[in-house]
Amino acid sequence: MAAKLIKGTEIREEILEEIEAEVAKIKEKHGVVPGLVTILVGENPASISYVTLKIKTAHRVGFHEIQDSQPIDLSEEALLALIDKYNKDDAIHGILVQLPLPKQINEKKVLNAIDPDKDVDGFHPVNVGRLMIGGDEVKFPPCTPAGIQEMIVRAGVETKGAEVVVVGRSNIVGKPIANMMLQKGVGANSTVTVVHTGTKDLASHCRRADILIVAAGVPGLVKPEWIKPGACVIDVGVNRIGEKISEKTGKKIAILSGDVDFDAAKEIAGSITPVPGGVGPMTITMLMKNTLKSLKFRLGIN
Ligand code: GUN
């Protein structure tokens, strides 16, 4: 039987509508809207397209949004001064510095300079610590793991007591999602195993998973025989495996593949995310949610 498709594109619309409605209510009652600034240094084409979409989405849900584009030769000192300016700006509740940064700038220093209470990416060590503690301590879960958890919950997949296997141990996806799924609470309370390049037998761990979350960056890594029948499979991989001409625009676009052999896996899994159109759209959506949360923390409402 074919698996149920968990579509990020549809869940995104549901969440953005919820955010838009909440923003309108807060604006009416408190006279403020969430403010998001995205700082882009240089002209990396992928970064430009991500930032453009972030700002477009922020605009759509009624945020005050600023796109701050800086030259590629910006000094580290100048970027730190810019962050300091936005840290002090009361109209700004979320600061996002688009990564990667040019070589002359120390990424760690920059991320650490963002006020943890405006760090809507959730990359600051204070927010990493808050996530580890869990519960009410958590302010800004990083956007991709938050999107994954939201998809699992909205797809109606039981997480309590479930065997969750996470493939990959990155700071942005693998480590935080593993940590989130083991906490007490809704959409979590699971038994979590993290497997990685040092794991002896990846397949045997994956086969035990009720929920398999794959963020390895290796196209087609997970074979259909690694999937437990009926499992929920979340494919975080976005691998460019070639190029094609878009039928819509006539322009060259990337051919994307996930980390899971989708066509075969969908015959075995109970539910599965496609690539593209699965986890991808959720990341920017959760950035909006974090920025709204930041304003709500500021106003003391929840
Ligand atoms: N570059 C690629 N993805 C991201 C992201 O989620 N946040 C930031 N700040 N930079 C990125």
Coordinates of N, CA, C and O in Angstrom, one line a residue, residues 88-240:
K88 N 19.6 46.4 19.6 CA 19.0 47.5 20.4 C 17.8 48.1 19.8 O 17.1 49.0 20.4
D89 N 17.4 47.6 18.7 CA 16.2 48.2 18.0 C 14.9 47.5 18.4 O 14.7 46.3 18.2
D90 N 14.1 48.3 19.1 CA 12.9 47.7 19.7 C 11.8 47.2 18.7 O 10.9 46.5 19.0
A91 N 12.0 47.7 17.4 CA 11.0 47.2 16.4 C 11.4 45.9 15.8 O 10.7 45.3 15.0
I92 N 12.6 45.4 16.2 CA 13.1 44.2 15.6 C 13.1 43.1 16.7 O 13.7 43.2 17.8
H93 N 12.4 42.0 16.4 CA 12.3 40.9 17.3 C 13.1 39.6 16.9 O 13.3 38.7 17.7
G94 N 13.4 39.6 15.6 CA 14.2 38.5 15.1 C 15.3 38.9 14.2 O 15.1 39.8 13.4
I95 N 16.6 38.4 14.5 CA 17.7 38.8 13.7 C 18.3 37.5 13.1 O 18.5 36.5 13.8
L96 N 18.4 37.5 11.7 CA 18.9 36.3 11.1 C 20.1 36.7 10.2 O 19.9 37.6 9.3
V97 N 21.3 36.2 10.5 CA 22.4 36.4 9.6 C 22.5 35.2 8.7 O 22.7 34.1 9.2
Q98 N 22.3 35.4 7.4 CA 22.3 34.3 6.5 C 23.7 33.7 6.4 O 24.7 34.4 6.2
L99 N 23.8 32.4 6.5 CA 25.1 31.6 6.4 C 25.1 31.0 5.0 O 24.1 30.7 4.4
P100 N 26.3 30.7 4.4 CA 27.6 31.0 5.0 C 28.0 32.4 4.9 O 27.5 33.1 4.0
L101 N 29.0 32.8 5.7 CA 29.6 34.2 5.7 C 30.9 34.1 4.9 O 31.6 33.1 4.9
P102 N 31.4 35.3 4.4 CA 32.7 35.3 3.7 C 33.8 35.0 4.7 O 33.7 35.1 5.9
K103 N 34.9 34.5 4.1 CA 36.1 34.0 4.9 C 36.6 34.9 6.0 O 37.1 34.5 7.0
Q104 N 36.6 36.3 5.7 CA 37.2 37.2 6.7 C 36.4 37.3 7.9 O 36.8 38.0 8.9
I105 N 35.2 36.7 8.0 CA 34.3 36.9 9.1 C 34.2 35.5 9.9 O 33.9 34.5 9.3
N106 N 34.4 35.6 11.2 CA 34.3 34.4 12.1 C 32.8 34.2 12.4 O 32.2 35.0 13.1
E107 N 32.3 33.1 11.8 CA 30.8 32.8 11.9 C 30.4 32.6 13.4 O 29.3 33.2 13.8
K108 N 31.2 31.9 14.2 CA 30.9 31.7 15.6 C 30.7 33.0 16.3 O 29.8 33.2 17.1
K109 N 31.7 33.9 16.1 CA 31.7 35.2 16.8 C 30.4 36.0 16.5 O 29.8 36.6 17.3
V110 N 30.0 35.9 15.2 CA 28.8 36.6 14.7 C 27.6 36.0 15.4 O 26.7 36.8 15.9
L111 N 27.4 34.7 15.3 CA 26.2 34.1 15.9 C 26.1 34.4 17.4 O 25.1 34.6 17.9
N112 N 27.3 34.4 18.1 CA 27.3 34.6 19.5 C 27.0 36.1 19.9 O 26.6 36.4 21.0
A113 N 27.1 37.0 18.9 CA 26.8 38.4 19.1 C 25.3 38.7 19.1 O 24.9 39.8 19.5
I114 N 24.6 37.8 18.5 CA 23.1 38.1 18.4 C 22.5 37.9 19.8 O 22.8 37.0 20.5
D115 N 21.6 38.9 20.2 CA 20.9 38.8 21.4 C 20.2 37.4 21.4 O 19.3 37.2 20.5
P116 N 20.4 36.5 22.4 CA 19.7 35.2 22.4 C 18.2 35.4 22.4 O 17.5 34.5 21.9
D117 N 17.7 36.5 22.9 CA 16.2 36.7 22.8 C 15.7 37.2 21.5 O 14.5 37.5 21.3
K118 N 16.6 37.4 20.5 CA 16.2 37.7 19.1 C 16.8 36.7 18.2 O 16.6 36.9 16.9
D119 N 17.3 35.6 18.7 CA 18.0 34.6 17.9 C 17.0 33.6 17.3 O 16.9 32.5 17.8
V120 N 16.2 34.1 16.3 CA 15.1 33.2 15.8 C 15.6 32.0 15.0 O 14.8 31.1 14.7
D121 N 16.9 32.0 14.7 CA 17.5 30.8 14.1 C 17.7 29.7 15.1 O 17.8 28.5 14.8
G122 N 17.8 30.1 16.4 CA 18.1 29.1 17.5 C 19.5 28.6 17.5 O 19.8 27.5 18.0
F123 N 20.5 29.3 16.9 CA 21.8 28.9 16.8 C 22.7 29.3 17.9 O 23.9 28.8 18.1
H124 N 22.3 30.3 18.7 CA 23.2 30.9 19.8 C 23.3 29.8 20.9 O 22.3 29.1 21.2
P125 N 24.5 29.6 21.4 CA 24.7 28.6 22.5 C 23.7 28.7 23.6 O 23.4 27.6 24.2
V126 N 23.2 29.9 23.9 CA 22.2 30.0 25.0 C 20.9 29.2 24.6 O 20.3 28.5 25.4
N127 N 20.6 29.4 23.3 CA 19.3 28.7 22.8 C 19.6 27.2 22.6 O 18.6 26.4 22.8
V128 N 20.8 26.8 22.3 CA 21.1 25.4 22.2 C 21.0 24.8 23.6 O 20.4 23.7 23.8
G129 N 21.4 25.5 24.6 CA 21.3 25.1 26.0 C 19.9 25.0 26.5 O 19.5 24.0 27.1
R130 N 19.1 26.0 26.1 CA 17.7 26.0 26.5 C 16.9 24.8 25.9 O 16.1 24.2 26.5
L131 N 17.3 24.5 24.6 CA 16.7 23.4 23.9 C 17.0 22.1 24.7 O 16.2 21.2 24.8
M132 N 18.3 22.0 25.1 CA 18.7 20.7 25.8 C 17.9 20.6 27.1 O 17.6 19.4 27.5
I133 N 17.7 21.7 27.8 CA 16.9 21.6 29.1 C 15.5 21.2 28.8 O 14.9 20.4 29.5
G134 N 14.9 21.8 27.7 CA 13.6 21.4 27.3 C 12.5 22.2 28.1 O 12.8 23.1 28.9
G135 N 11.3 21.8 27.9 CA 10.1 22.4 28.6 C 10.0 23.9 28.4 O 10.2 24.3 27.2
D136 N 9.7 24.6 29.4 CA 9.5 26.0 29.3 C 10.7 26.8 29.0 O 10.7 28.0 28.7
E137 N 11.9 26.1 29.2 CA 13.1 26.8 28.9 C 13.3 27.2 27.4 O 14.0 28.1 27.1
V138 N 12.7 26.4 26.6 CA 12.9 26.5 25.1 C 12.2 27.8 24.6 O 11.1 28.0 24.8
K139 N 13.1 28.6 23.9 CA 12.5 29.8 23.3 C 12.4 29.7 21.8 O 11.4 29.8 21.3
F140 N 13.6 29.4 21.2 CA 13.6 29.3 19.8 C 14.2 28.0 19.3 O 15.4 27.9 19.1
P141 N 13.4 26.9 19.1 CA 13.9 25.7 18.5 C 14.4 26.0 17.1 O 13.8 26.8 16.4
P142 N 15.5 25.4 16.7 CA 16.0 25.7 15.4 C 15.0 25.3 14.3 O 14.2 24.4 14.5
C143 N 14.9 26.1 13.2 CA 13.8 26.0 12.4 C 13.5 24.7 11.7 O 12.4 24.2 11.6
T144 N 14.6 24.0 11.2 CA 14.3 22.8 10.4 C 13.8 21.7 11.4 O 12.8 21.0 11.1
P145 N 14.5 21.5 12.5 CA 13.9 20.5 13.5 C 12.5 20.8 14.0 O 11.7 19.9 14.1
A146 N 12.3 22.1 14.2 CA 10.9 22.5 14.6 C 9.9 22.2 13.5 O 8.8 21.7 13.8
G147 N 10.3 22.3 12.3 CA 9.4 22.0 11.2 C 9.2 20.5 11.1 O 8.0 20.1 10.8
I148 N 10.2 19.7 11.3 CA 10.1 18.3 11.3 C 9.1 17.8 12.4 O 8.1 17.0 12.1
Q149 N 9.2 18.4 13.6 CA 8.3 18.0 14.7 C 6.9 18.3 14.4 O 6.0 17.6 14.6
E150 N 6.7 19.5 13.9 CA 5.4 20.0 13.5 C 4.7 19.1 12.5 O 3.5 18.8 12.5
M151 N 5.5 18.7 11.5 CA 5.0 17.8 10.4 C 4.5 16.5 11.0 O 3.5 15.9 10.7
I152 N 5.3 15.9 12.0 CA 5.0 14.6 12.6 C 3.7 14.8 13.4 O 2.8 13.9 13.3
V153 N 3.6 15.9 14.1 CA 2.4 16.1 14.9 C 1.2 16.3 14.0 O 0.1 15.6 14.2
R154 N 1.3 17.1 13.0 CA 0.1 17.4 12.2 C -0.3 16.2 11.3 O -1.4 16.2 10.8
A155 N 0.7 15.3 11.1 CA 0.3 14.1 10.3 C -0.3 13.1 11.2 O -0.7 12.0 10.8
G156 N -0.4 13.4 12.5 CA -1.1 12.5 13.5 C -0.3 11.2 13.8 O -0.9 10.2 14.2
V157 N 1.0 11.3 13.7 CA 1.9 10.2 14.0 C 2.1 10.1 15.5 O 2.5 11.2 16.1
E158 N 1.9 9.0 16.2 CA 2.2 8.9 17.6 C 3.7 8.9 17.9 O 4.4 8.1 17.3
T159 N 4.1 9.8 18.8 CA 5.5 9.9 19.1 C 5.8 9.3 20.5 O 6.9 8.9 20.8
K160 N 4.8 9.3 21.4 CA 5.0 8.8 22.8 C 5.4 7.3 22.7 O 4.7 6.5 22.2
G161 N 6.6 7.0 23.2 CA 7.1 5.7 23.3 C 7.6 5.1 21.9 O 8.0 4.0 21.9
A162 N 7.5 6.0 20.9 CA 7.9 5.5 19.6 C 9.5 5.4 19.5 O 10.2 6.1 20.2
E163 N 9.9 4.4 18.7 CA 11.3 4.3 18.4 C 11.7 5.3 17.3 O 11.2 5.2 16.2
V164 N 12.4 6.4 17.7 CA 12.8 7.3 16.7 C 14.3 7.1 16.3 O 15.1 7.0 17.2
V165 N 14.6 7.0 15.1 CA 16.0 6.9 14.6 C 16.4 8.1 13.8 O 15.7 8.4 12.8
V166 N 17.4 8.8 14.2 CA 17.8 10.0 13.4 C 19.1 9.6 12.7 O 20.1 9.1 13.4
V167 N 19.2 9.8 11.4 CA 20.4 9.5 10.7 C 21.1 10.9 10.4 O 20.6 11.7 9.7
G168 N 22.2 11.1 11.1 CA 23.0 12.3 10.9 C 23.1 13.0 12.2 O 22.1 13.0 13.0
R169 N 24.2 13.7 12.5 CA 24.4 14.3 13.8 C 24.9 15.8 13.6 O 25.7 16.3 14.4
S170 N 24.3 16.5 12.6 CA 24.7 17.9 12.5 C 24.2 18.7 13.6 O 23.2 18.4 14.3
N171 N 24.8 19.9 13.8 CA 24.3 20.9 14.8 C 23.0 21.5 14.4 O 22.2 21.9 15.3
I172 N 22.7 21.5 13.1 CA 21.5 22.2 12.6 C 20.3 21.3 12.6 O 19.1 21.7 12.9
V173 N 20.5 20.0 12.3 CA 19.3 19.1 12.3 C 19.4 17.9 13.2 O 18.6 17.7 14.1
G174 N 20.4 17.0 13.0 CA 20.5 15.7 13.7 C 20.5 15.9 15.2 O 19.6 15.3 15.9
K175 N 21.4 16.7 15.8 CA 21.5 16.8 17.2 C 20.3 17.4 17.8 O 19.7 16.9 18.8
P176 N 19.8 18.6 17.3 CA 18.6 19.2 17.9 C 17.4 18.4 17.8 O 16.6 18.3 18.7
I177 N 17.1 17.7 16.6 CA 15.8 17.0 16.5 C 15.9 15.8 17.5 O 14.9 15.4 18.1
A178 N 17.1 15.1 17.6 CA 17.2 14.0 18.5 C 16.8 14.5 20.0 O 16.1 13.8 20.7
N179 N 17.4 15.6 20.3 CA 17.1 16.2 21.6 C 15.6 16.6 21.8 O 15.1 16.3 22.9
M180 N 15.0 17.1 20.8 CA 13.6 17.5 20.9 C 12.7 16.3 21.1 O 11.7 16.3 21.8
M181 N 13.0 15.2 20.4 CA 12.1 14.0 20.4 C 12.2 13.3 21.7 O 11.3 12.5 22.0
L182 N 13.3 13.5 22.4 CA 13.4 12.7 23.7 C 12.8 13.5 24.9 O 12.7 12.9 26.0
Q183 N 12.5 14.7 24.7 CA 11.9 15.5 25.8 C 10.5 15.0 26.1 O 9.8 14.4 25.3
K184 N 10.1 15.3 27.4 CA 8.7 15.1 27.7 C 7.8 16.1 26.9 O 8.2 17.2 26.7
G185 N 6.6 15.7 26.6 CA 5.7 16.6 26.0 C 5.1 16.2 24.7 O 5.4 15.1 24.2
V186 N 4.2 17.0 24.2 CA 3.5 16.7 22.9 C 4.5 16.6 21.7 O 5.4 17.4 21.6
G187 N 4.3 15.6 20.9 CA 5.2 15.5 19.7 C 6.5 15.0 20.1 O 7.5 15.1 19.2
A188 N 6.7 14.4 21.3 CA 8.0 13.9 21.7 C 7.8 12.7 22.6 O 7.0 11.8 22.3
N189 N 8.6 12.6 23.7 CA 8.5 11.5 24.6 C 8.9 10.2 23.9 O 8.3 9.1 24.2
S190 N 9.8 10.2 23.0 CA 10.2 9.0 22.2 C 11.5 8.5 22.7 O 12.2 9.1 23.5
T191 N 11.8 7.2 22.2 CA 13.1 6.6 22.5 C 13.9 6.9 21.3 O 13.6 6.5 20.2
V192 N 15.1 7.6 21.5 CA 15.8 8.1 20.4 C 17.2 7.5 20.2 O 17.9 7.3 21.1
T193 N 17.5 7.1 19.0 CA 18.8 6.6 18.6 C 19.3 7.5 17.5 O 18.6 7.9 16.6
V194 N 20.6 7.9 17.7 CA 21.2 8.8 16.6 C 22.3 7.9 15.9 O 23.2 7.4 16.6
V195 N 22.2 7.7 14.6 CA 23.2 7.0 13.9 C 23.9 8.0 12.9 O 23.4 9.0 12.6
H196 N 25.2 7.6 12.6 CA 26.0 8.6 11.9 C 27.1 7.8 11.2 O 27.1 6.6 11.1
T197 N 28.1 8.5 10.6 CA 29.1 7.9 9.8 C 30.0 6.9 10.6 O 30.6 6.0 10.0
G198 N 30.0 7.0 11.9 CA 30.7 6.1 12.7 C 29.9 4.8 13.2 O 30.5 4.0 13.8
T199 N 28.7 4.8 12.7 CA 27.8 3.6 13.2 C 28.1 2.4 12.4 O 28.3 2.5 11.1
K200 N 28.2 1.2 13.1 CA 28.6 0.0 12.4 C 27.6 -0.5 11.4 O 27.9 -0.9 10.3
D201 N 26.3 -0.6 11.9 CA 25.3 -1.2 11.0 C 24.1 -0.3 10.9 O 23.1 -0.5 11.6
L202 N 24.1 0.7 10.0 CA 23.1 1.7 9.8 C 21.7 1.0 9.6 O 20.7 1.3 10.3
A203 N 21.7 0.0 8.7 CA 20.5 -0.6 8.3 C 19.7 -1.3 9.5 O 18.5 -1.1 9.6
S204 N 20.4 -1.9 10.4 CA 19.8 -2.6 11.5 C 19.1 -1.6 12.4 O 18.0 -1.9 13.0
H205 N 19.7 -0.5 12.6 CA 19.0 0.6 13.5 C 17.8 1.1 12.8 O 16.8 1.3 13.4
C206 N 18.0 1.5 11.5 CA 16.9 2.1 10.7 C 15.6 1.1 10.7 O 14.5 1.6 10.9
R207 N 15.9 -0.1 10.6 CA 14.8 -1.1 10.5 C 13.9 -1.1 11.8 O 12.8 -1.6 11.8
R208 N 14.5 -0.7 12.9 CA 13.7 -0.6 14.2 C 12.8 0.6 14.3 O 12.0 0.7 15.2
A209 N 13.0 1.6 13.4 CA 12.4 2.9 13.6 C 10.9 2.9 13.3 O 10.5 2.5 12.2
D210 N 10.1 3.4 14.3 CA 8.8 3.8 14.0 C 8.7 5.1 13.2 O 7.9 5.4 12.4
I211 N 9.7 6.0 13.6 CA 9.8 7.3 12.9 C 11.3 7.4 12.5 O 12.2 7.3 13.4
L212 N 11.5 7.5 11.2 CA 12.9 7.5 10.7 C 13.2 8.9 10.2 O 12.5 9.4 9.2
I213 N 14.1 9.6 10.8 CA 14.4 11.0 10.3 C 15.8 11.0 9.7 O 16.8 10.7 10.4
V214 N 15.9 11.3 8.4 CA 17.1 11.2 7.7 C 17.7 12.5 7.3 O 17.1 13.2 6.5
A215 N 18.8 12.9 7.8 CA 19.5 14.2 7.5 C 21.0 13.9 7.3 O 21.8 14.4 8.1
A216 N 21.3 13.1 6.3 CA 22.7 12.7 6.1 C 23.3 13.5 4.9 O 24.6 13.6 4.9
G217 N 22.6 14.0 4.0 CA 23.1 14.7 2.9 C 23.7 13.7 1.9 O 24.7 14.1 1.1
V218 N 23.2 12.5 1.8 CA 23.7 11.5 0.9 C 22.5 11.0 0.0 O 21.6 10.3 0.6
P219 N 22.5 11.3 -1.3 CA 21.3 11.0 -2.0 C 21.0 9.5 -2.0 O 22.0 8.7 -2.3
G220 N 19.8 9.1 -1.8 CA 19.4 7.7 -1.9 C 20.1 6.8 -0.8 O 20.1 5.5 -1.0
L221 N 20.6 7.3 0.3 CA 21.3 6.5 1.3 C 20.4 5.4 1.8 O 20.8 4.3 2.0
V222 N 19.1 5.8 2.2 CA 18.2 4.9 2.9 C 17.5 4.0 1.8 O 16.7 4.5 1.0
K223 N 17.7 2.7 1.9 CA 17.1 1.8 1.0 C 15.8 1.3 1.5 O 15.6 1.3 2.7
P224 N 14.9 0.8 0.6 CA 13.6 0.4 1.1 C 13.6 -0.7 2.1 O 12.8 -0.7 3.0
E225 N 14.6 -1.6 2.0 CA 14.7 -2.7 3.0 C 15.1 -2.2 4.4 O 15.2 -3.0 5.3
W226 N 15.5 -1.0 4.5 CA 15.9 -0.4 5.8 C 14.6 0.1 6.6 O 14.7 0.6 7.7
I227 N 13.5 0.1 5.9 CA 12.3 0.8 6.5 C 11.4 -0.3 7.0 O 11.0 -1.2 6.4
K228 N 11.0 0.0 8.3 CA 10.0 -0.9 8.9 C 8.6 -0.7 8.3 O 8.2 0.5 8.1
P229 N 7.9 -1.7 7.9 CA 6.6 -1.5 7.3 C 5.7 -0.6 8.1 O 5.6 -0.8 9.3
G230 N 5.1 0.5 7.5 CA 4.2 1.3 8.3 C 4.9 2.5 9.0 O 4.2 3.4 9.5
A231 N 6.2 2.6 8.9 CA 7.0 3.7 9.6 C 6.7 5.0 9.0 O 6.3 5.1 7.8
C232 N 6.9 6.1 9.8 CA 6.9 7.4 9.3 C 8.3 7.8 8.9 O 9.2 7.7 9.7
V233 N 8.5 8.2 7.6 CA 9.8 8.5 7.1 C 9.9 10.0 6.8 O 9.1 10.6 6.0
I234 N 10.8 10.7 7.5 CA 11.0 12.2 7.3 C 12.4 12.3 6.6 O 13.4 12.0 7.2
D235 N 12.3 12.8 5.3 CA 13.6 12.9 4.5 C 14.0 14.4 4.5 O 13.3 15.2 3.9
V236 N 15.1 14.7 5.2 CA 15.5 16.1 5.3 C 16.5 16.4 4.1 O 16.9 17.6 3.9
G237 N 17.0 15.4 3.4 CA 18.0 15.6 2.4 C 17.5 16.5 1.2 O 16.4 16.3 0.8
V238 N 18.3 17.4 0.8 CA 18.1 18.2 -0.4 C 19.4 18.2 -1.2 O 20.3 19.0 -1.0
N239 N 19.5 17.2 -2.0 CA 20.7 17.0 -2.8 C 20.5 17.4 -4.2 O 19.5 16.9 -4.9
R240 N 21.4 18.2 -4.8 CA 21.3 18.6 -6.2 C 22.0 17.5 -7.0 O 23.2 17.3 -6.9

